[in-house]
Amino acid sequence: MLIGILSLQGDYQAHARSFSELGTPTCEVKKPRDLQHLNGLVIPGGESTTLIKLMDSSGLWLAVREYAVSGGALFGTCAGMILLADQVCNPPQRSMKLINIVVERNGYGRQIDSAEMVGDFPQSKDNPEMEMIFIRAPRIVSKGPEVESLAPCRGEVVLGRQDNVLVASFHPELTMDYRVHSYFVQMAS
Ligand code: GLN
Protein backbone atom coordinates (compact mmCIF):
# COMPACT_ATOMS: atom_id res chain seq x y z
CA MET A 1 0.00 0.00 0.00
CA LEU A 2 1.35 3.39 -0.98
CA ILE A 3 -0.55 6.70 -0.97
CA GLY A 4 0.89 9.59 -2.97
CA ILE A 5 0.32 13.17 -1.83
CA LEU A 6 0.47 15.98 -4.37
CA SER A 7 3.23 18.12 -2.85
CA LEU A 8 3.39 21.26 -4.97
CA GLN A 9 1.63 23.69 -2.61
CA GLY A 10 -0.76 23.65 0.35
CA ASP A 11 -1.10 21.51 3.45
CA TYR A 12 0.29 18.25 2.08
CA GLN A 13 2.42 17.59 5.18
CA ALA A 14 -0.68 17.40 7.38
CA HIS A 15 -2.04 14.58 5.19
CA ALA A 16 1.26 12.70 5.49
CA ARG A 17 0.96 12.93 9.30
CA SER A 18 -2.59 11.55 9.28
CA PHE A 19 -1.60 8.54 7.15
CA SER A 20 1.46 7.92 9.28
CA GLU A 21 -0.80 7.74 12.38
CA LEU A 22 -2.64 4.95 10.56
CA GLY A 23 0.64 3.21 9.66
CA THR A 24 0.06 3.82 5.93
CA PRO A 25 3.16 4.65 3.87
CA THR A 26 3.06 7.82 1.74
CA CYS A 27 5.28 9.54 -0.80
CA GLU A 28 5.42 13.04 -2.24
CA VAL A 29 4.15 13.54 -5.79
CA LYS A 30 5.84 16.37 -7.69
CA LYS A 31 6.24 14.91 -11.19
CA PRO A 32 4.17 12.61 -13.43
CA ARG A 33 6.55 9.68 -12.85
CA ASP A 34 5.79 9.83 -9.09
CA LEU A 35 2.30 8.49 -9.92
CA GLN A 36 3.69 5.05 -10.73
CA HIS A 37 2.96 2.28 -8.21
CA LEU A 38 0.45 4.31 -6.18
CA ASN A 39 -2.71 2.82 -4.68
CA GLY A 40 -4.19 6.25 -4.06
CA LEU A 41 -3.46 9.95 -4.55
CA VAL A 42 -4.39 12.92 -2.34
CA ILE A 43 -4.82 16.46 -3.69
CA PRO A 44 -4.58 18.70 -0.61
CA GLY A 45 -6.06 22.05 0.34
CA GLY A 46 -4.21 25.19 -0.67
CA GLU A 47 -4.97 27.74 -3.34
CA SER A 48 -6.68 26.16 -6.33
CA THR A 49 -5.58 28.81 -8.87
CA THR A 50 -1.93 28.32 -7.86
CA LEU A 51 -2.31 24.55 -7.91
CA ILE A 52 -3.67 24.69 -11.47
CA LYS A 53 -0.58 26.65 -12.62
CA LEU A 54 1.86 24.32 -10.85
CA MET A 55 0.11 21.18 -12.12
CA ASP A 56 0.19 22.53 -15.67
CA SER A 57 3.89 23.38 -15.58
CA SER A 58 4.87 20.04 -14.01
CA GLY A 59 2.77 17.98 -16.42
CA LEU A 60 0.65 16.70 -13.53
CA TRP A 61 -2.65 18.18 -14.73
CA LEU A 62 -2.85 15.71 -17.64
CA ALA A 63 -1.12 12.89 -15.77
CA VAL A 64 -3.51 13.03 -12.79
CA ARG A 65 -6.51 13.01 -15.14
CA GLU A 66 -5.14 9.92 -16.88
CA TYR A 67 -4.41 8.28 -13.51
CA ALA A 68 -8.05 8.82 -12.42
CA VAL A 69 -9.64 7.87 -15.73
CA SER A 70 -7.74 4.58 -15.61
CA GLY A 71 -9.27 3.86 -12.17
CA GLY A 72 -6.72 5.23 -9.66
CA ALA A 73 -8.21 6.27 -6.30
CA LEU A 74 -8.22 10.03 -5.68
CA PHE A 75 -9.01 12.10 -2.59
CA GLY A 76 -9.35 15.90 -2.92
CA THR A 77 -9.76 18.13 0.14
CA CYS A 78 -10.87 21.75 -0.11
CA ALA A 79 -8.82 23.26 -3.00
CA GLY A 80 -8.27 19.63 -4.12
CA MET A 81 -12.03 19.17 -4.32
CA ILE A 82 -12.31 22.35 -6.43
CA LEU A 83 -9.82 20.87 -8.92
CA LEU A 84 -11.70 17.57 -9.25
CA ALA A 85 -15.23 19.04 -9.62
CA ASP A 86 -17.27 18.97 -12.80
CA GLN A 87 -17.91 22.71 -12.61
CA VAL A 88 -16.61 25.62 -10.48
CA CYS A 89 -18.22 29.00 -9.82
CA ASN A 90 -17.40 32.20 -7.87
CA PRO A 91 -15.50 32.76 -10.11
CA PRO A 92 -15.65 30.03 -12.77
CA GLN A 93 -12.35 28.25 -13.39
CA ARG A 94 -10.96 25.19 -15.12
CA SER A 95 -11.37 21.83 -13.40
CA MET A 96 -10.67 18.16 -14.12
CA LYS A 97 -14.33 17.07 -14.26
CA LEU A 98 -13.74 13.80 -12.40
CA ILE A 99 -16.73 13.97 -10.02
CA ASN A 100 -20.22 15.17 -10.86
CA ILE A 101 -20.50 18.12 -8.46
CA VAL A 102 -20.82 21.88 -8.89
CA VAL A 103 -18.62 23.73 -6.40
CA GLU A 104 -18.77 27.35 -5.27
CA ARG A 105 -15.40 28.67 -4.13
CA ASN A 106 -15.39 30.32 -0.69
CA GLY A 107 -19.02 29.19 -0.54
CA TYR A 108 -19.44 29.53 3.21
CA GLY A 109 -19.20 33.33 3.14
CA ARG A 110 -16.45 35.87 3.53
CA GLN A 111 -17.19 36.78 7.15
CA ILE A 112 -16.63 33.22 8.30
CA ASP A 113 -13.20 32.54 6.82
CA SER A 114 -12.81 29.48 8.93
CA ALA A 115 -15.08 27.56 11.24
CA GLU A 116 -15.28 24.38 13.24
CA MET A 117 -18.56 22.52 12.96
CA VAL A 118 -19.85 19.13 13.98
CA GLY A 119 -21.08 16.93 11.15
CA ASP A 120 -22.14 13.30 10.81
CA PHE A 121 -20.04 10.39 9.63
CA PRO A 122 -22.65 7.59 9.54
CA GLN A 123 -19.99 5.01 8.52
CA SER A 124 -19.03 4.94 12.23
CA LYS A 125 -22.10 3.45 13.87
CA ASP A 126 -20.82 3.80 17.45
CA ASN A 127 -19.68 7.43 17.11
CA PRO A 128 -21.21 9.18 14.09
CA GLU A 129 -20.22 12.70 15.19
CA MET A 130 -17.23 14.29 13.49
CA GLU A 131 -15.50 17.59 14.17
CA MET A 132 -14.92 19.36 10.85
CA ILE A 133 -12.65 22.33 10.11
CA PHE A 134 -13.59 24.60 7.21
CA ILE A 135 -11.08 27.17 5.86
CA ARG A 136 -12.32 29.46 3.06
CA ALA A 137 -14.10 26.30 2.11
CA PRO A 138 -15.76 25.43 -1.17
CA ARG A 139 -19.43 24.48 -0.99
CA ILE A 140 -20.98 21.65 -2.98
CA VAL A 141 -23.99 23.48 -4.47
CA SER A 142 -25.30 20.53 -6.48
CA LYS A 143 -24.42 16.92 -7.18
CA GLY A 144 -25.44 14.22 -9.62
CA PRO A 145 -27.23 11.06 -8.41
CA GLU A 146 -24.04 9.01 -8.90
CA VAL A 147 -22.34 10.99 -6.10
CA GLU A 148 -22.88 9.37 -2.71
CA SER A 149 -23.09 11.64 0.34
CA LEU A 150 -20.83 10.14 3.01
CA ALA A 151 -21.10 12.95 5.56
CA PRO A 152 -23.70 15.66 5.99
CA CYS A 153 -23.07 18.82 7.98
CA ARG A 154 -25.92 21.25 8.66
CA GLY A 155 -27.96 19.65 5.89
CA GLU A 156 -25.24 19.90 3.23
CA VAL A 157 -22.98 17.33 1.62
CA VAL A 158 -19.39 17.91 2.79
CA LEU A 159 -17.88 14.49 1.95
CA GLY A 160 -18.85 12.86 -1.34
CA ARG A 161 -17.80 9.88 -3.43
CA GLN A 162 -18.26 8.87 -7.03
CA ASP A 163 -16.60 5.48 -7.73
CA ASN A 164 -12.82 6.02 -7.30
CA VAL A 165 -13.06 9.74 -6.42
CA LEU A 166 -13.56 11.06 -2.87
CA VAL A 167 -13.89 14.78 -2.02
CA ALA A 168 -14.22 16.81 1.20
CA SER A 169 -15.04 20.51 1.67
CA PHE A 170 -13.44 20.37 5.10
CA HIS A 171 -9.94 19.42 6.31
CA PRO A 172 -9.88 15.97 7.98
CA GLU A 173 -6.05 16.20 8.00
CA LEU A 174 -6.21 19.03 10.57
CA THR A 175 -7.87 17.02 13.35
CA MET A 176 -6.75 13.94 15.23
CA ASP A 177 -9.70 11.99 13.86
CA TYR A 178 -8.31 9.69 11.16
CA ARG A 179 -11.56 8.02 10.07
CA VAL A 180 -11.79 9.77 6.68
CA HIS A 181 -8.16 8.88 5.87
CA SER A 182 -8.83 5.32 6.97
CA TYR A 183 -11.91 5.23 4.71
CA PHE A 184 -9.72 6.38 1.79
CA VAL A 185 -7.09 3.71 2.51
CA GLN A 186 -9.82 1.05 2.32
CA MET A 187 -11.13 2.61 -0.88
CA ALA A 188 -7.62 2.50 -2.41
CA SER A 189 -6.91 -1.12 -1.31
N1 GLN B 1 -10.51 29.06 -1.19
C1 GLN B 1 -9.39 28.23 -1.66
C2 GLN B 1 -9.42 28.10 -3.18
O1 GLN B 1 -10.34 28.53 -3.80
C3 GLN B 1 -9.45 26.87 -1.02
C4 GLN B 1 -9.15 26.97 0.43
C5 GLN B 1 -8.50 25.76 1.03
O2 GLN B 1 -8.06 24.84 0.35
N2 GLN B 1 -8.40 25.78 2.33
O3 GLN B 1 -8.53 27.55 -3.75
mmCIF file of C-alpha atoms and ligand atoms in Angstrom:
data_model
loop_
_atom_site.group_PDB
_atom_site.id
_atom_site.type_symbol
_atom_site.label_atom_id
_atom_site.label_comp_id
_atom_site.label_asym_id
_atom_site.label_seq_id
_atom_site.Cartn_x
_atom_site.Cartn_y
_atom_site.Cartn_z
ATOM 1 C CA MET A 1 0.000 0.000 0.000
ATOM 2 C CA LEU A 2 1.349 3.395 -0.978
ATOM 3 C CA ILE A 3 -0.547 6.696 -0.973
ATOM 4 C CA GLY A 4 0.894 9.591 -2.968
ATOM 5 C CA ILE A 5 0.316 13.168 -1.831
ATOM 6 C CA LEU A 6 0.471 15.975 -4.374
ATOM 7 C CA SER A 7 3.228 18.119 -2.846
ATOM 8 C CA LEU A 8 3.387 21.256 -4.968
ATOM 9 C CA GLN A 9 1.631 23.692 -2.609
ATOM 10 C CA GLY A 10 -0.757 23.652 0.350
ATOM 11 C CA ASP A 11 -1.099 21.507 3.452
ATOM 12 C CA TYR A 12 0.288 18.249 2.083
ATOM 13 C CA GLN A 13 2.420 17.589 5.181
ATOM 14 C CA ALA A 14 -0.678 17.400 7.384
ATOM 15 C CA HIS A 15 -2.039 14.579 5.188
ATOM 16 C CA ALA A 16 1.261 12.704 5.492
ATOM 17 C CA ARG A 17 0.958 12.928 9.301
ATOM 18 C CA SER A 18 -2.591 11.552 9.277
ATOM 19 C CA PHE A 19 -1.604 8.542 7.151
ATOM 20 C CA SER A 20 1.457 7.922 9.277
ATOM 21 C CA GLU A 21 -0.802 7.744 12.381
ATOM 22 C CA LEU A 22 -2.639 4.950 10.559
ATOM 23 C CA GLY A 23 0.642 3.211 9.662
ATOM 24 C CA THR A 24 0.055 3.818 5.933
ATOM 25 C CA PRO A 25 3.158 4.654 3.871
ATOM 26 C CA THR A 26 3.058 7.821 1.740
ATOM 27 C CA CYS A 27 5.285 9.539 -0.797
ATOM 28 C CA GLU A 28 5.422 13.043 -2.236
ATOM 29 C CA VAL A 29 4.149 13.539 -5.788
ATOM 30 C CA LYS A 30 5.845 16.370 -7.691
ATOM 31 C CA LYS A 31 6.239 14.911 -11.188
ATOM 32 C CA PRO A 32 4.171 12.608 -13.426
ATOM 33 C CA ARG A 33 6.547 9.681 -12.846
ATOM 34 C CA ASP A 34 5.794 9.827 -9.088
ATOM 35 C CA LEU A 35 2.305 8.494 -9.916
ATOM 36 C CA GLN A 36 3.694 5.050 -10.727
ATOM 37 C CA HIS A 37 2.961 2.276 -8.212
ATOM 38 C CA LEU A 38 0.447 4.311 -6.179
ATOM 39 C CA ASN A 39 -2.709 2.824 -4.681
ATOM 40 C CA GLY A 40 -4.189 6.254 -4.061
ATOM 41 C CA LEU A 41 -3.456 9.951 -4.547
ATOM 42 C CA VAL A 42 -4.389 12.923 -2.342
ATOM 43 C CA ILE A 43 -4.824 16.463 -3.689
ATOM 44 C CA PRO A 44 -4.584 18.704 -0.610
ATOM 45 C CA GLY A 45 -6.059 22.050 0.344
ATOM 46 C CA GLY A 46 -4.206 25.190 -0.671
ATOM 47 C CA GLU A 47 -4.973 27.739 -3.344
ATOM 48 C CA SER A 48 -6.681 26.162 -6.327
ATOM 49 C CA THR A 49 -5.585 28.806 -8.871
ATOM 50 C CA THR A 50 -1.933 28.324 -7.856
ATOM 51 C CA LEU A 51 -2.311 24.549 -7.907
ATOM 52 C CA ILE A 52 -3.670 24.689 -11.474
ATOM 53 C CA LYS A 53 -0.582 26.651 -12.625
ATOM 54 C CA LEU A 54 1.857 24.319 -10.854
ATOM 55 C CA MET A 55 0.105 21.183 -12.117
ATOM 56 C CA ASP A 56 0.188 22.533 -15.666
ATOM 57 C CA SER A 57 3.891 23.381 -15.582
ATOM 58 C CA SER A 58 4.874 20.041 -14.005
ATOM 59 C CA GLY A 59 2.766 17.977 -16.423
ATOM 60 C CA LEU A 60 0.648 16.695 -13.533
ATOM 61 C CA TRP A 61 -2.655 18.184 -14.734
ATOM 62 C CA LEU A 62 -2.854 15.705 -17.635
ATOM 63 C CA ALA A 63 -1.117 12.888 -15.774
ATOM 64 C CA VAL A 64 -3.515 13.028 -12.793
ATOM 65 C CA ARG A 65 -6.514 13.011 -15.139
ATOM 66 C CA GLU A 66 -5.136 9.922 -16.879
ATOM 67 C CA TYR A 67 -4.414 8.285 -13.514
ATOM 68 C CA ALA A 68 -8.047 8.818 -12.418
ATOM 69 C CA VAL A 69 -9.638 7.868 -15.726
ATOM 70 C CA SER A 70 -7.739 4.577 -15.610
ATOM 71 C CA GLY A 71 -9.267 3.859 -12.168
ATOM 72 C CA GLY A 72 -6.717 5.234 -9.658
ATOM 73 C CA ALA A 73 -8.207 6.273 -6.302
ATOM 74 C CA LEU A 74 -8.224 10.033 -5.685
ATOM 75 C CA PHE A 75 -9.009 12.100 -2.591
ATOM 76 C CA GLY A 76 -9.354 15.898 -2.917
ATOM 77 C CA THR A 77 -9.765 18.133 0.138
ATOM 78 C CA CYS A 78 -10.866 21.754 -0.113
ATOM 79 C CA ALA A 79 -8.822 23.262 -3.000
ATOM 80 C CA GLY A 80 -8.268 19.632 -4.120
ATOM 81 C CA MET A 81 -12.027 19.171 -4.316
ATOM 82 C CA ILE A 82 -12.306 22.349 -6.431
ATOM 83 C CA LEU A 83 -9.817 20.871 -8.917
ATOM 84 C CA LEU A 84 -11.703 17.572 -9.248
ATOM 85 C CA ALA A 85 -15.227 19.039 -9.618
ATOM 86 C CA ASP A 86 -17.270 18.973 -12.795
ATOM 87 C CA GLN A 87 -17.913 22.711 -12.605
ATOM 88 C CA VAL A 88 -16.613 25.617 -10.481
ATOM 89 C CA CYS A 89 -18.219 28.999 -9.821
ATOM 90 C CA ASN A 90 -17.396 32.201 -7.875
ATOM 91 C CA PRO A 91 -15.497 32.761 -10.108
ATOM 92 C CA PRO A 92 -15.647 30.026 -12.775
ATOM 93 C CA GLN A 93 -12.347 28.245 -13.387
ATOM 94 C CA ARG A 94 -10.956 25.185 -15.120
ATOM 95 C CA SER A 95 -11.372 21.827 -13.405
ATOM 96 C CA MET A 96 -10.673 18.162 -14.115
ATOM 97 C CA LYS A 97 -14.326 17.072 -14.255
ATOM 98 C CA LEU A 98 -13.743 13.800 -12.395
ATOM 99 C CA ILE A 99 -16.727 13.966 -10.023
ATOM 100 C CA ASN A 100 -20.224 15.172 -10.860
ATOM 101 C CA ILE A 101 -20.499 18.121 -8.461
ATOM 102 C CA VAL A 102 -20.815 21.876 -8.893
ATOM 103 C CA VAL A 103 -18.619 23.733 -6.404
ATOM 104 C CA GLU A 104 -18.772 27.350 -5.267
ATOM 105 C CA ARG A 105 -15.400 28.673 -4.130
ATOM 106 C CA ASN A 106 -15.394 30.324 -0.690
ATOM 107 C CA GLY A 107 -19.021 29.190 -0.542
ATOM 108 C CA TYR A 108 -19.437 29.532 3.213
ATOM 109 C CA GLY A 109 -19.201 33.331 3.139
ATOM 110 C CA ARG A 110 -16.447 35.865 3.527
ATOM 111 C CA GLN A 111 -17.194 36.777 7.147
ATOM 112 C CA ILE A 112 -16.627 33.216 8.302
ATOM 113 C CA ASP A 113 -13.198 32.538 6.816
ATOM 114 C CA SER A 114 -12.812 29.481 8.927
ATOM 115 C CA ALA A 115 -15.076 27.561 11.237
ATOM 116 C CA GLU A 116 -15.279 24.380 13.243
ATOM 117 C CA MET A 117 -18.556 22.521 12.963
ATOM 118 C CA VAL A 118 -19.849 19.131 13.981
ATOM 119 C CA GLY A 119 -21.085 16.927 11.153
ATOM 120 C CA ASP A 120 -22.139 13.303 10.813
ATOM 121 C CA PHE A 121 -20.042 10.390 9.633
ATOM 122 C CA PRO A 122 -22.648 7.593 9.538
ATOM 123 C CA GLN A 123 -19.990 5.014 8.521
ATOM 124 C CA SER A 124 -19.032 4.942 12.230
ATOM 125 C CA LYS A 125 -22.103 3.454 13.870
ATOM 126 C CA ASP A 126 -20.822 3.799 17.453
ATOM 127 C CA ASN A 127 -19.678 7.434 17.107
ATOM 128 C CA PRO A 128 -21.208 9.177 14.090
ATOM 129 C CA GLU A 129 -20.219 12.703 15.187
ATOM 130 C CA MET A 130 -17.232 14.289 13.493
ATOM 131 C CA GLU A 131 -15.504 17.590 14.169
ATOM 132 C CA MET A 132 -14.923 19.358 10.846
ATOM 133 C CA ILE A 133 -12.652 22.327 10.112
ATOM 134 C CA PHE A 134 -13.591 24.597 7.206
ATOM 135 C CA ILE A 135 -11.077 27.166 5.859
ATOM 136 C CA ARG A 136 -12.316 29.456 3.064
ATOM 137 C CA ALA A 137 -14.105 26.303 2.109
ATOM 138 C CA PRO A 138 -15.757 25.428 -1.173
ATOM 139 C CA ARG A 139 -19.428 24.484 -0.988
ATOM 140 C CA ILE A 140 -20.985 21.648 -2.985
ATOM 141 C CA VAL A 141 -23.988 23.479 -4.471
ATOM 142 C CA SER A 142 -25.302 20.532 -6.478
ATOM 143 C CA LYS A 143 -24.416 16.921 -7.178
ATOM 144 C CA GLY A 144 -25.437 14.216 -9.616
ATOM 145 C CA PRO A 145 -27.231 11.058 -8.409
ATOM 146 C CA GLU A 146 -24.041 9.011 -8.899
ATOM 147 C CA VAL A 147 -22.344 10.989 -6.103
ATOM 148 C CA GLU A 148 -22.876 9.371 -2.711
ATOM 149 C CA SER A 149 -23.092 11.642 0.339
ATOM 150 C CA LEU A 150 -20.832 10.139 3.010
ATOM 151 C CA ALA A 151 -21.103 12.948 5.557
ATOM 152 C CA PRO A 152 -23.702 15.657 5.993
ATOM 153 C CA CYS A 153 -23.072 18.821 7.982
ATOM 154 C CA ARG A 154 -25.924 21.246 8.658
ATOM 155 C CA GLY A 155 -27.960 19.647 5.890
ATOM 156 C CA GLU A 156 -25.243 19.897 3.226
ATOM 157 C CA VAL A 157 -22.975 17.325 1.624
ATOM 158 C CA VAL A 158 -19.389 17.907 2.794
ATOM 159 C CA LEU A 159 -17.877 14.495 1.950
ATOM 160 C CA GLY A 160 -18.855 12.862 -1.342
ATOM 161 C CA ARG A 161 -17.796 9.885 -3.428
ATOM 162 C CA GLN A 162 -18.258 8.870 -7.026
ATOM 163 C CA ASP A 163 -16.605 5.484 -7.725
ATOM 164 C CA ASN A 164 -12.822 6.022 -7.296
ATOM 165 C CA VAL A 165 -13.057 9.745 -6.424
ATOM 166 C CA LEU A 166 -13.563 11.063 -2.866
ATOM 167 C CA VAL A 167 -13.886 14.778 -2.024
ATOM 168 C CA ALA A 168 -14.220 16.807 1.196
ATOM 169 C CA SER A 169 -15.037 20.509 1.671
ATOM 170 C CA PHE A 170 -13.437 20.373 5.104
ATOM 171 C CA HIS A 171 -9.940 19.419 6.312
ATOM 172 C CA PRO A 172 -9.882 15.969 7.983
ATOM 173 C CA GLU A 173 -6.048 16.204 8.003
ATOM 174 C CA LEU A 174 -6.210 19.034 10.570
ATOM 175 C CA THR A 175 -7.866 17.025 13.354
ATOM 176 C CA MET A 176 -6.750 13.944 15.232
ATOM 177 C CA ASP A 177 -9.700 11.994 13.856
ATOM 178 C CA TYR A 178 -8.312 9.689 11.161
ATOM 179 C CA ARG A 179 -11.556 8.025 10.067
ATOM 180 C CA VAL A 180 -11.790 9.771 6.685
ATOM 181 C CA HIS A 181 -8.165 8.883 5.870
ATOM 182 C CA SER A 182 -8.826 5.319 6.972
ATOM 183 C CA TYR A 183 -11.912 5.233 4.706
ATOM 184 C CA PHE A 184 -9.718 6.376 1.786
ATOM 185 C CA VAL A 185 -7.085 3.709 2.510
ATOM 186 C CA GLN A 186 -9.818 1.047 2.322
ATOM 187 C CA MET A 187 -11.132 2.608 -0.881
ATOM 188 C CA ALA A 188 -7.623 2.497 -2.407
ATOM 189 C CA SER A 189 -6.910 -1.120 -1.309
HETATM 190 N N1 GLN B 1 -10.507 29.065 -1.186
HETATM 191 C C1 GLN B 1 -9.388 28.234 -1.657
HETATM 192 C C2 GLN B 1 -9.425 28.100 -3.183
HETATM 193 O O1 GLN B 1 -10.337 28.533 -3.804
HETATM 194 C C3 GLN B 1 -9.446 26.869 -1.024
HETATM 195 C C4 GLN B 1 -9.146 26.973 0.431
HETATM 196 C C5 GLN B 1 -8.498 25.761 1.026
HETATM 197 O O2 GLN B 1 -8.060 24.839 0.348
HETATM 198 N N2 GLN B 1 -8.398 25.778 2.333
HETATM 199 O O3 GLN B 1 -8.528 27.555 -3.750
#
